[in-house]
């Protein structure tokens, strides 16, 4: 069954067409990777799916419902969770409070009800020792982890991750991969934008390649990585 | 093995502050028994300004809505009270509620209009609406038009509780009315502080903080940022209207220029919040005391007084942007109304206290 469906979605900033007639379906429970060069429109695609941006044309369906013009807040309540490529923590709140906001509002639940899910996320993302630290005082890597943790705290059915593996050590990367695998095997549908290809391909079942806002390939990672277009685009980027 | 997780907001200092706060409120309620009429009037001024400051702080400090049109709600609330008393024959004390409701009614179209505006335009928009409200009320002949009017003697004489207070404290009717107004203001101030503190400790308070830090991210975790703005704006308008009604009930005389004065009901209020510390409950409490002291010492200086206030305001903004309370809490770590939710228990217990 399809959980997310994009039909001929387009978006321009001025004369720059950043999303160009994009169509694809994501079945429930899939892990889909998105790759493409800088400025290809990957993050913009996420913003369209989450409601942070509204498309100029086309249609987006989530869980069988048209959400094309639904506000971001409602989509989160319906089960769309996201991380931001440039971390956007609530700086004056602590790490724990960042998760509390996400869990109480994203799940429409009381603070008491979400204590357990929040502490579980803190444990799984390794942020527990930082629980009572103001998010503004975190390092960049910790902020990225908080992005993942906060998205998890909303209890998403569909989780959108935007470049969260960059800059990690091998051990940290392995533990991140494990966390995402656990989410995936727990039934969460995942779409993951990542330049760290070995991390991405060790998790996802399909890869989507975006270039100049267009989908130039979607399919099984092995064959996508072998295709001529991808090799051309990624010439110079380590594969 | 590990203790279960728990969340606390209380700190030792806040527990002590709570007890002192309760004692202070009890003493203030008893004040008419030992304080003279002048003191009661001063306290009334402090308490009503404190209420206005708390609500402006809720708007600007927590909601990011910098209004310079709060005089619209003071003025309309006050005039609604006069209308209810003069035209409706309703008891002035009951009419205070009508003052709050009238401000609330004005706040709905104001919000529809002003929420379309950003930043400085929002501020100007609120001021324009206040001017429109002032000019409209000045056309209202039944309450004195542009020159204003007084509360009718009969209504004041028959006001509830006044006889009882007069007998209990053995004072004349006018002093008894001051005591009644003072008690009402004290009740409103305590309810305002308790209500705002309660709001900040609910998940709506978390949402406010999140929206203030990063609106886009707040929306993405399910926070209804638009609704938070409405809640804050309408609550502030209602509370400001109640305070406006009380202030002019105590004055017993009203005119459009006074009731819709941007200096009295917005500029001083902003001064209080900025001096004390924006975005905290403690800030306006300190700020209102500072304003009162400055006013007591400098009132004879006329125009100079306003200029000195302005200079002090600018000085604080430059050298202590988080206000006097910001300085104090930075130095001491003190928080009288803590909202920080601290996670304790679990494996954390080993690592930190
Ligand atoms: N709000 C905006 N206004 C104008 N232009 C924008 C805006 N957001 C993105 N762009 C432009 O759209 C293009 C695509 O941006 P986007 O962030 O979606 O790319 P990306 O594939 O995520 O790139 P990266 O790999 O660097 O993260 C870029 O040229 C960018 O400058
Ligand atoms: Mg990007």
Coordinates of C-alpha atoms and ligand atoms in Angstrom, one line a residue:
Chain A
X1 CA 0.0 0.0 0.0
X2 CA 1.3 3.5 -0.9
X3 CA 1.9 5.9 2.0
X4 CA 3.3 8.8 0.0
X5 CA 2.5 9.7 -3.6
X6 CA 3.7 12.7 -5.6
X7 CA 2.1 13.5 -8.9
X8 CA 3.7 16.0 -11.3
X9 CA 4.8 18.2 -8.5
X10 CA 6.6 21.4 -9.5
X11 CA 8.1 24.3 -7.6
X12 CA 10.0 27.4 -8.7
X13 CA 11.9 30.1 -6.9
X14 CA 11.5 33.1 -9.2
X15 CA 12.7 31.8 -12.6
X16 CA 14.6 28.9 -11.1
X17 CA 12.7 25.6 -11.4
X18 CA 13.8 23.7 -8.3
X19 CA 11.3 20.8 -8.5
X20 CA 10.4 19.9 -12.0
X21 CA 7.4 17.6 -12.7
X22 CA 8.3 15.1 -10.0
X23 CA 6.2 11.9 -9.6
X24 CA 6.9 8.8 -7.5
X25 CA 5.2 6.6 -5.0
X26 CA 6.6 5.2 -1.7
X27 CA 5.0 2.0 -0.4
X28 CA 4.4 1.7 3.4
X29 CA 7.4 0.5 5.3
X30 CA 9.9 1.2 2.6
X31 CA 13.3 2.9 3.1
X32 CA 14.0 5.2 0.2
X33 CA 17.3 7.0 -0.4
X34 CA 17.5 10.3 -2.3
X35 CA 20.8 11.4 -3.9
X36 CA 21.8 14.1 -6.2
X37 CA 24.3 16.9 -6.5
X38 CA 24.3 20.1 -4.4
X39 CA 21.4 22.3 -5.4
X40 CA 19.5 19.5 -7.1
X41 CA 16.4 20.3 -5.1
X42 CA 16.4 17.5 -2.6
X43 CA 15.7 19.6 0.5
X44 CA 13.1 21.5 -1.4
X45 CA 11.4 18.2 -2.2
X46 CA 11.3 17.5 1.6
X47 CA 9.8 20.9 2.3
X48 CA 7.0 20.2 -0.2
X49 CA 6.2 16.8 1.4
X50 CA 6.2 18.3 4.9
X51 CA 4.2 21.4 4.1
X52 CA 7.0 23.9 4.8
X53 CA 6.6 24.9 1.2
X54 CA 3.6 24.6 -1.1
X55 CA 4.0 23.3 -4.7
X56 CA 3.1 25.5 -7.7
X57 CA 1.6 22.6 -9.5
X58 CA 0.9 18.9 -8.9
X59 CA -0.5 16.9 -6.1
X60 CA 0.8 15.2 -2.9
X61 CA -1.0 12.4 -1.2
X62 CA -0.2 11.1 2.2
X63 CA -1.9 8.0 3.6
X64 CA -4.4 8.2 0.7
X65 CA -5.4 11.8 1.4
X66 CA -4.6 14.9 -0.6
X67 CA -2.3 17.0 1.6
X68 CA -1.0 19.3 -1.2
X69 CA -2.1 22.5 0.7
X70 CA -2.3 21.1 4.2
X71 CA -0.2 23.1 6.7
X72 CA 3.0 21.6 8.1
X73 CA 1.5 21.4 11.6
X74 CA -1.4 19.2 10.5
X75 CA 0.9 16.9 8.4
X76 CA 3.0 16.3 11.5
X77 CA 0.0 15.3 13.5
X78 CA -1.0 12.9 10.7
X79 CA 2.5 11.3 10.9
X80 CA 5.0 13.1 8.8
X81 CA 8.2 13.7 10.8
X82 CA 11.3 15.5 9.5
X83 CA 14.8 16.6 10.3
X84 CA 16.3 19.8 9.0
X85 CA 19.5 19.8 7.0
X86 CA 20.7 22.9 8.9
X87 CA 19.7 22.0 12.5
X88 CA 16.8 24.1 13.8
X89 CA 16.8 23.4 17.5
X90 CA 14.7 25.3 20.0
X91 CA 17.8 26.9 21.4
X92 CA 16.6 28.2 24.8
X93 CA 14.9 24.9 25.6
X94 CA 16.9 21.9 26.8
X95 CA 17.3 18.8 24.7
X96 CA 14.7 17.0 26.8
X97 CA 12.3 20.0 26.4
X98 CA 12.9 20.0 22.6
X99 CA 11.6 16.4 22.6
X100 CA 8.7 17.2 24.9
X101 CA 7.4 19.9 22.6
X102 CA 7.6 17.5 19.6
X103 CA 6.0 14.6 21.5
X104 CA 3.2 16.5 23.2
X105 CA 2.2 18.5 20.1
X106 CA 3.1 16.0 17.4
X107 CA 1.2 13.2 19.1
X108 CA -1.5 15.4 20.7
X109 CA -0.7 13.9 24.1
X110 CA 0.0 15.1 27.6
X111 CA 3.5 15.6 29.1
X112 CA 2.9 12.6 31.4
X113 CA 2.0 10.4 28.5
X114 CA 5.1 11.2 26.5
X115 CA 7.7 10.8 29.2
X116 CA 8.4 7.3 28.3
X117 CA 8.7 7.8 24.5
X118 CA 10.9 10.8 25.1
X119 CA 13.3 9.0 27.4
X120 CA 13.4 6.1 25.0
X121 CA 14.4 8.4 22.1
X122 CA 17.0 10.0 24.3
X123 CA 18.5 6.6 25.1
X124 CA 18.4 5.4 21.5
X125 CA 20.0 8.5 20.1
X126 CA 22.7 8.7 22.8
X127 CA 21.5 12.1 23.9
X128 CA 20.5 11.1 27.5
X129 CA 23.6 12.7 29.1
X130 CA 22.7 16.0 27.4
X131 CA 19.0 15.9 28.4
X132 CA 19.2 19.0 30.6
X133 CA 21.6 20.9 28.4
X134 CA 20.2 23.9 26.5
X135 CA 20.0 23.0 22.8
X136 CA 21.8 26.2 22.0
X137 CA 24.9 24.9 23.8
X138 CA 25.2 21.8 21.7
X139 CA 27.9 21.1 19.1
X140 CA 27.0 20.7 15.4
X141 CA 27.0 16.9 15.5
X142 CA 24.9 16.9 18.7
X143 CA 22.5 19.3 17.0
X144 CA 22.1 16.9 14.1
X145 CA 21.4 14.1 16.5
X146 CA 18.8 16.3 18.2
X147 CA 17.2 16.8 14.7
X148 CA 16.8 13.0 14.4
X149 CA 15.7 12.6 18.0
X150 CA 13.1 15.4 17.8
X151 CA 11.6 13.9 14.6
X152 CA 11.4 10.5 16.2
X153 CA 9.7 12.0 19.2
X154 CA 6.7 13.1 17.1
X155 CA 5.9 9.4 16.5
X156 CA 6.1 9.6 12.7
X157 CA 4.7 7.0 10.3
X158 CA 6.9 8.7 7.6
X159 CA 10.3 10.0 8.6
X160 CA 12.2 12.3 6.4
X161 CA 15.9 12.6 7.2
X162 CA 18.0 15.3 5.5
X163 CA 21.8 14.7 5.6
X164 CA 22.3 13.5 9.2
X165 CA 25.4 11.3 8.7
X166 CA 28.0 13.9 7.5
X167 CA 31.0 14.3 9.8
X168 CA 30.4 11.3 11.9
X169 CA 33.2 8.8 12.9
X170 CA 32.8 5.2 11.7
X171 CA 31.6 4.1 15.0
X172 CA 29.1 6.9 15.3
X173 CA 27.9 6.2 11.7
X174 CA 27.4 2.5 12.5
X175 CA 25.3 3.4 15.6
X176 CA 23.2 5.9 13.5
X177 CA 22.7 3.2 10.8
X178 CA 21.5 0.8 13.6
X179 CA 19.1 3.4 15.0
X180 CA 17.6 4.0 11.5
X181 CA 17.4 0.2 10.8
X182 CA 15.5 -0.2 14.1
X183 CA 13.0 2.5 13.2
X184 CA 12.6 0.9 9.8
X185 CA 12.0 -2.6 11.2
X186 CA 9.6 -1.1 13.6
X187 CA 7.4 -0.2 10.6
X188 CA 8.3 3.5 10.0
X189 CA 8.6 4.5 6.3
X190 CA 11.9 6.3 5.8
X191 CA 13.1 8.7 3.1
X192 CA 16.7 9.6 3.6
X193 CA 18.7 12.3 1.7
X194 CA 22.4 11.5 2.2
X195 CA 25.8 12.2 0.6
X196 CA 27.5 9.5 2.7
X197 CA 26.6 6.8 0.2
X198 CA 27.8 3.7 2.0
X199 CA 25.6 4.6 5.0
X200 CA 22.6 5.2 2.7
X201 CA 23.0 2.0 0.7
X202 CA 23.4 -0.1 3.8
X203 CA 19.8 0.8 4.8
X204 CA 17.6 1.7 1.8
X205 CA 15.8 -0.6 -0.5
X206 CA 15.5 1.9 -3.4
X207 CA 17.4 5.0 -4.5
X208 CA 16.0 8.0 -6.2
X209 CA 18.3 10.3 -8.1
X210 CA 17.5 14.0 -8.5
X211 CA 19.2 16.4 -10.8
X212 CA 18.1 19.9 -11.7
X213 CA 14.8 19.2 -9.9
X214 CA 14.1 16.2 -12.1
X215 CA 13.9 12.5 -11.2
X216 CA 16.5 10.9 -13.4
X217 CA 16.3 7.4 -11.9
X218 CA 14.6 5.4 -9.3
X219 CA 15.1 1.8 -8.4
X220 CA 17.2 -0.9 -6.7
X221 CA 20.5 0.8 -5.4
X222 CA 22.9 -1.6 -7.2
X223 CA 21.5 -0.9 -10.7
X224 CA 21.0 2.9 -10.0
X225 CA 24.7 3.3 -8.9
X226 CA 25.8 1.5 -12.1
X227 CA 23.7 3.7 -14.4
X228 CA 25.5 6.1 -16.8
X229 CA 23.6 9.2 -15.6
X230 CA 24.5 8.7 -12.0
X231 CA 28.2 8.0 -12.8
X232 CA 28.3 11.2 -14.7
X233 CA 26.8 13.2 -11.9
X234 CA 28.8 11.6 -9.2
X235 CA 32.1 11.8 -11.1
X236 CA 34.3 13.6 -8.6
X237 CA 32.1 12.7 -5.6
X238 CA 33.3 9.5 -3.9
X239 CA 31.1 6.6 -4.6
Chain B
X1 CA 18.1 -1.2 39.3
X2 CA 17.8 2.4 38.0
X3 CA 15.2 4.7 39.5
X4 CA 12.3 5.5 37.2
X5 CA 12.5 8.8 35.2
X6 CA 10.8 11.8 36.6
X7 CA 10.4 15.5 35.6
X8 CA 10.8 18.4 38.1
X9 CA 10.4 22.1 37.6
X10 CA 10.7 23.1 41.2
X11 CA 13.9 24.4 42.7
X12 CA 14.7 25.0 46.4
X13 CA 14.7 28.8 45.7
X14 CA 11.3 28.6 44.1
X15 CA 9.8 26.7 47.0
X16 CA 11.0 29.4 49.4
X17 CA 9.8 32.1 47.0
X18 CA 6.4 30.4 46.9
X19 CA 6.0 30.6 50.7
X20 CA 7.2 34.2 50.8
X21 CA 4.9 35.0 48.0
X22 CA 1.9 33.6 49.8
X23 CA 2.8 35.5 53.0
X24 CA 3.3 38.7 50.9
X25 CA -0.2 38.3 49.3
X26 CA -1.7 37.7 52.7
X27 CA -0.1 40.8 54.1
X28 CA -1.2 42.8 51.1
X29 CA -4.8 41.7 51.5
X30 CA -4.6 42.8 55.1
X31 CA -3.0 46.1 54.2
X32 CA -6.2 48.3 54.5
X33 CA -6.2 47.5 58.2
X34 CA -2.9 49.2 58.9
X35 CA -2.1 51.3 55.8
X36 CA -3.3 54.8 55.1
X37 CA -5.4 55.9 52.1
X38 CA -2.4 57.3 50.2
X39 CA -0.5 54.0 50.5
X40 CA -3.6 52.0 49.3
X41 CA -3.8 54.3 46.3
X42 CA -0.1 53.8 45.5
X43 CA -0.4 50.1 45.8
X44 CA -3.5 50.2 43.5
X45 CA -1.3 52.0 40.9
X46 CA 1.5 49.4 41.3
X47 CA -0.8 46.5 41.0
X48 CA -2.8 47.7 38.0
X49 CA 0.4 48.6 36.2
X50 CA 1.8 45.2 37.1
X51 CA -1.2 43.5 35.5
X52 CA -0.8 45.6 32.3
X53 CA 2.9 44.8 32.3
X54 CA 2.4 41.1 32.7
X55 CA 0.0 41.0 29.8
X56 CA 2.3 43.1 27.6
X57 CA 5.1 40.8 28.5
X58 CA 3.0 37.7 27.6
X59 CA 2.4 39.3 24.2
X60 CA 5.8 40.6 23.4
X61 CA 8.1 38.5 25.6
X62 CA 6.5 35.1 25.0
X63 CA 4.3 35.6 21.9
X64 CA 6.7 37.8 20.0
X65 CA 3.8 40.2 19.4
X66 CA 5.1 43.7 20.0
X67 CA 1.9 45.8 20.5
X68 CA 1.9 49.5 21.0
X69 CA -1.8 49.6 21.1
X70 CA -2.7 48.2 24.5
X71 CA -4.4 51.6 25.3
X72 CA -7.2 50.4 23.0
X73 CA -8.1 47.7 25.4
X74 CA -7.6 49.8 28.5
X75 CA -9.7 52.6 27.0
X76 CA -12.4 50.4 25.5
X77 CA -12.7 48.3 28.7
X78 CA -13.0 51.5 30.8
X79 CA -15.6 53.0 28.5
X80 CA -17.6 49.7 28.5
X81 CA -17.6 49.9 32.3
X82 CA -18.9 53.5 32.2
X83 CA -21.5 52.5 29.5
X84 CA -22.7 49.5 31.6
X85 CA -23.0 51.6 34.7
X86 CA -24.5 54.8 33.2
X87 CA -26.7 53.3 30.5
X88 CA -27.3 49.8 31.9
X89 CA -27.5 50.6 35.6
X90 CA -25.3 47.7 36.3
X91 CA -23.2 47.5 39.5
X92 CA -19.7 48.9 38.8
X93 CA -17.9 45.9 40.2
X94 CA -19.9 43.5 37.9
X95 CA -19.2 45.9 35.1
X96 CA -15.5 45.2 35.3
X97 CA -16.2 41.8 33.7
X98 CA -18.0 43.7 30.9
X99 CA -14.9 45.8 30.5
X100 CA -12.8 42.6 29.9
X101 CA -15.4 41.2 27.5
X102 CA -15.5 44.4 25.5
X103 CA -11.8 44.4 25.1
X104 CA -12.0 40.8 24.0
X105 CA -14.6 41.7 21.4
X106 CA -12.3 44.4 20.0
X107 CA -9.4 42.1 20.0
X108 CA -10.9 39.7 17.5
X109 CA -11.0 42.1 14.5
X110 CA -7.8 43.7 15.7
X111 CA -6.1 40.3 15.5
X112 CA -7.5 39.6 12.1
X113 CA -6.1 42.9 10.9
X114 CA -2.8 43.1 12.8
X115 CA -1.8 39.4 12.3
X116 CA -1.4 40.1 8.6
X117 CA 1.3 42.6 9.5
X118 CA 4.9 41.7 10.4
X119 CA 7.3 43.2 12.9
X120 CA 7.2 47.0 13.0
X121 CA 4.0 47.1 10.8
X122 CA 2.3 44.9 13.5
X123 CA 3.2 47.5 16.1
X124 CA 2.0 50.4 14.0
X125 CA -1.2 48.5 13.1
X126 CA -2.1 48.0 16.8
X127 CA -1.5 51.7 17.4
X128 CA -3.7 52.7 14.5
X129 CA -6.5 50.6 15.8
X130 CA -6.2 52.2 19.2
X131 CA -6.5 55.6 17.6
X132 CA -9.6 54.6 15.7
X133 CA -11.1 53.3 18.9
X134 CA -10.3 56.6 20.7
X135 CA -11.8 58.7 17.9
X136 CA -14.9 56.4 17.8
X137 CA -15.5 56.6 21.5
X138 CA -15.1 60.4 21.5
X139 CA -18.3 60.4 19.3
X140 CA -20.2 58.5 22.0
X141 CA -22.4 61.3 23.5
X142 CA -24.0 59.2 26.2
X143 CA -20.7 58.9 28.0
X144 CA -19.6 62.4 27.5
X145 CA -18.1 62.4 23.9
X146 CA -14.8 64.1 23.6
X147 CA -14.8 65.8 27.0
X148 CA -15.6 62.7 29.1
X149 CA -17.8 62.1 32.1
X150 CA -17.9 60.9 35.7
X151 CA -19.4 57.8 37.3
X152 CA -22.8 58.7 38.7
X153 CA -22.9 59.4 42.5
X154 CA -25.8 56.9 43.0
X155 CA -24.0 54.1 41.3
X156 CA -20.9 54.8 43.4
X157 CA -22.9 55.0 46.6
X158 CA -24.8 51.8 46.0
X159 CA -21.7 49.8 44.9
X160 CA -21.5 46.4 46.4
X161 CA -19.4 45.8 49.5
X162 CA -18.6 49.5 50.0
X163 CA -20.9 50.0 53.0
X164 CA -19.5 46.9 54.6
X165 CA -15.9 48.0 54.1
X166 CA -16.7 51.4 55.4
X167 CA -18.1 50.0 58.6
X168 CA -15.4 47.3 59.0
X169 CA -12.5 49.8 58.7
X170 CA -14.4 52.8 60.0
X171 CA -13.7 55.0 56.9
X172 CA -15.6 57.3 54.6
X173 CA -17.3 56.0 51.5
X174 CA -14.6 57.3 49.2
X175 CA -11.8 55.6 51.1
X176 CA -13.9 52.4 51.2
X177 CA -14.2 52.5 47.4
X178 CA -10.4 52.8 47.2
X179 CA -10.0 49.7 49.4
X180 CA -12.5 47.8 47.3
X181 CA -10.7 48.8 44.1
X182 CA -7.4 47.8 45.7
X183 CA -8.6 44.4 46.7
X184 CA -9.9 43.8 43.2
X185 CA -6.6 44.9 41.7
X186 CA -4.7 42.6 44.1
X187 CA -6.9 39.7 43.2
X188 CA -6.4 40.4 39.4
X189 CA -2.7 40.7 39.8
X190 CA -2.4 37.4 41.7
X191 CA -4.7 35.7 39.3
X192 CA -2.7 37.1 36.3
X193 CA 0.7 36.0 37.7
X194 CA -0.7 32.6 38.7
X195 CA -2.5 32.2 35.3
X196 CA 0.5 33.1 33.2
X197 CA 2.8 30.9 35.3
X198 CA 0.3 28.0 34.9
X199 CA 0.2 28.6 31.1
X200 CA 4.0 28.5 30.9
X201 CA 4.0 25.2 32.7
X202 CA 1.5 23.5 30.4
X203 CA 2.4 22.1 27.0
X204 CA 1.1 25.4 25.6
X205 CA 3.9 27.1 27.4
X206 CA 6.4 24.8 25.8
X207 CA 4.8 25.6 22.4
X208 CA 5.2 29.3 23.1
X209 CA 8.9 28.9 23.8
X210 CA 9.3 26.8 20.7
X211 CA 7.6 29.3 18.5
X212 CA 9.6 32.1 19.9
X213 CA 12.9 30.2 19.2
X214 CA 12.0 28.9 15.8
X215 CA 8.5 29.2 14.3
X216 CA 9.1 27.0 11.2
X217 CA 10.6 24.1 13.3
X218 CA 7.7 24.5 15.8
X219 CA 5.2 24.0 13.0
X220 CA 7.1 20.9 11.8
X221 CA 6.7 19.2 15.2
X222 CA 3.0 19.8 15.3
X223 CA 2.7 23.1 17.1
X224 CA -0.2 25.3 16.0
X225 CA 1.8 28.5 15.9
X226 CA -1.2 30.5 14.6
X227 CA -3.4 29.4 17.4
X228 CA -0.8 30.2 20.0
X229 CA -0.7 33.8 18.7
X230 CA -4.5 34.0 19.0
X231 CA -4.6 32.6 22.5
X232 CA -1.9 35.0 23.7
X233 CA -3.5 38.1 22.0
X234 CA -7.0 37.4 23.2
X235 CA -5.9 36.6 26.8
X236 CA -3.9 39.7 27.0
X237 CA -6.7 41.9 25.6
X238 CA -9.2 40.4 28.1
X239 CA -6.8 41.0 31.1
X240 CA -5.9 44.5 29.9
X241 CA -9.6 45.3 29.6
X242 CA -10.3 44.1 33.1
X243 CA -7.4 46.3 34.4
X244 CA -8.7 49.3 32.4
X245 CA -12.1 48.9 33.9
X246 CA -10.7 48.8 37.4
X247 CA -8.4 51.8 36.9
X248 CA -11.3 54.0 35.7
X249 CA -13.6 52.6 38.3
X250 CA -11.1 53.9 40.9
X251 CA -10.6 57.2 39.2
X252 CA -14.4 57.7 38.8
X253 CA -13.8 60.1 35.9
X254 CA -12.9 59.3 32.3
X255 CA -12.1 61.1 29.1
X256 CA -11.0 59.6 25.7
X257 CA -7.6 61.2 25.7
X258 CA -6.8 59.8 29.2
X259 CA -8.3 56.4 28.7
X260 CA -6.6 55.8 25.3
X261 CA -3.3 57.4 26.3
X262 CA -0.4 55.7 24.6
X263 CA 2.0 57.1 27.1
X264 CA 0.2 55.9 30.2
X265 CA -1.0 52.5 29.1
X266 CA 1.7 51.4 26.6
X267 CA 4.9 53.5 26.9
X268 CA 5.1 53.1 30.7
X269 CA 4.2 49.5 30.5
X270 CA 6.9 48.8 27.9
X271 CA 9.4 50.7 30.2
X272 CA 8.4 48.4 33.1
X273 CA 8.9 45.2 31.1
X274 CA 12.2 46.3 29.5
X275 CA 13.7 47.6 32.7
X276 CA 12.6 44.6 34.7
X277 CA 13.4 41.9 32.1
X278 CA 11.3 40.8 29.1
X279 CA 10.3 37.2 28.9
X280 CA 10.2 36.5 32.6
X281 CA 7.5 36.8 35.2
X282 CA 9.9 38.3 37.7
X283 CA 10.9 41.1 35.3
X284 CA 7.6 43.1 35.3
X285 CA 7.4 42.8 39.1
X286 CA 10.8 44.5 39.5
X287 CA 10.1 46.9 36.7
X288 CA 6.9 48.2 38.2
X289 CA 8.7 48.9 41.5
X290 CA 11.4 50.8 39.7
X291 CA 8.9 52.9 37.8
X292 CA 7.0 53.7 41.0
X293 CA 10.2 54.8 42.8
X294 CA 11.3 56.9 39.9
X295 CA 7.9 58.5 39.7
X296 CA 7.8 59.2 43.4
X297 CA 11.2 60.9 43.3
X298 CA 11.1 62.6 40.0
X299 CA 7.4 63.5 39.5
X300 CA 8.1 67.2 40.3
X301 CA 10.5 67.5 37.3
X302 CA 7.7 67.4 34.7
X303 CA 9.1 66.9 31.2
X304 CA 12.5 66.1 32.6
X305 CA 10.9 63.1 34.3
X306 CA 9.9 61.6 31.0
X307 CA 13.3 62.3 29.5
X308 CA 15.1 60.6 32.4
X309 CA 12.8 57.6 32.0
X310 CA 13.7 57.4 28.4
X311 CA 17.5 57.6 29.1
X312 CA 17.2 54.9 31.8
X313 CA 15.3 52.7 29.4
X314 CA 17.9 53.2 26.7
X315 CA 20.7 52.6 29.2
X316 CA 19.2 49.3 30.3
X317 CA 18.6 48.2 26.8
X318 CA 22.3 48.8 25.9
X319 CA 24.0 47.5 29.0
X320 CA 21.5 44.9 30.4
X321 CA 19.4 43.7 27.5
X322 CA 17.7 41.2 29.7
X323 CA 16.8 43.8 32.3
X324 CA 17.4 44.0 36.0
X325 CA 16.0 40.6 36.6
X326 CA 18.3 39.3 33.9
X327 CA 21.3 40.7 35.8
X328 CA 20.2 39.2 39.1
X329 CA 19.4 35.7 37.7
X330 CA 22.6 35.6 35.7
X331 CA 24.7 36.4 38.9
X332 CA 22.7 34.2 41.3
X333 CA 21.0 31.6 39.1
X334 CA 17.9 32.5 41.0
X335 CA 14.5 31.7 39.5
X336 CA 11.3 32.5 41.4
X337 CA 9.0 31.1 38.8
X338 CA 11.0 28.2 37.2
X339 CA 9.6 26.7 34.0
X340 CA 12.6 24.6 33.1
X341 CA 11.6 20.9 33.0
X342 CA 14.5 18.9 34.3
X343 CA 14.7 15.2 33.6
X344 CA 15.9 13.1 36.6
X345 CA 16.1 9.5 37.5
X346 CA 17.0 6.6 35.2
X347 CA 20.7 6.2 34.4
X348 CA 21.0 9.9 34.7
X349 CA 21.1 9.7 38.5
X350 CA 24.7 8.5 38.5
X351 CA 25.9 11.3 36.3
X352 CA 24.5 14.4 37.7
X353 CA 22.6 15.9 40.6
Ligands
LIG1 N1 13.7 29.6 -0.2 C1 14.4 29.7 -1.3 N2 14.4 30.8 -2.1 C2 15.2 30.8 -3.2 N3 15.9 29.8 -3.7 C3 16.0 28.7 -3.0 C4 15.2 28.6 -1.7 N4 15.5 27.3 -1.2 C5 16.3 26.7 -2.1 N5 16.6 27.5 -3.1 C6 17.5 27.2 -4.3 O1 16.9 26.0 -4.8 C7 17.9 25.2 -5.3 C8 17.7 23.8 -4.6 O2 17.9 23.9 -3.2 P1 17.8 22.7 -2.3 O3 18.2 23.1 -0.9 O4 16.5 22.0 -2.4 O5 19.0 21.7 -2.8 P2 19.6 20.4 -2.2 O6 19.5 19.3 -3.3 O7 19.0 20.1 -0.9 O8 21.1 20.8 -2.1 P3 22.2 20.4 -1.0 O9 22.7 19.0 -1.4 O10 23.2 21.4 -1.1 O11 21.5 20.3 0.3 C9 19.2 25.8 -4.9 O12 19.7 26.5 -6.0 C10 18.9 26.8 -3.9 O13 19.7 27.9 -3.9
LIG2 MG1 19.7 20.0 0.9

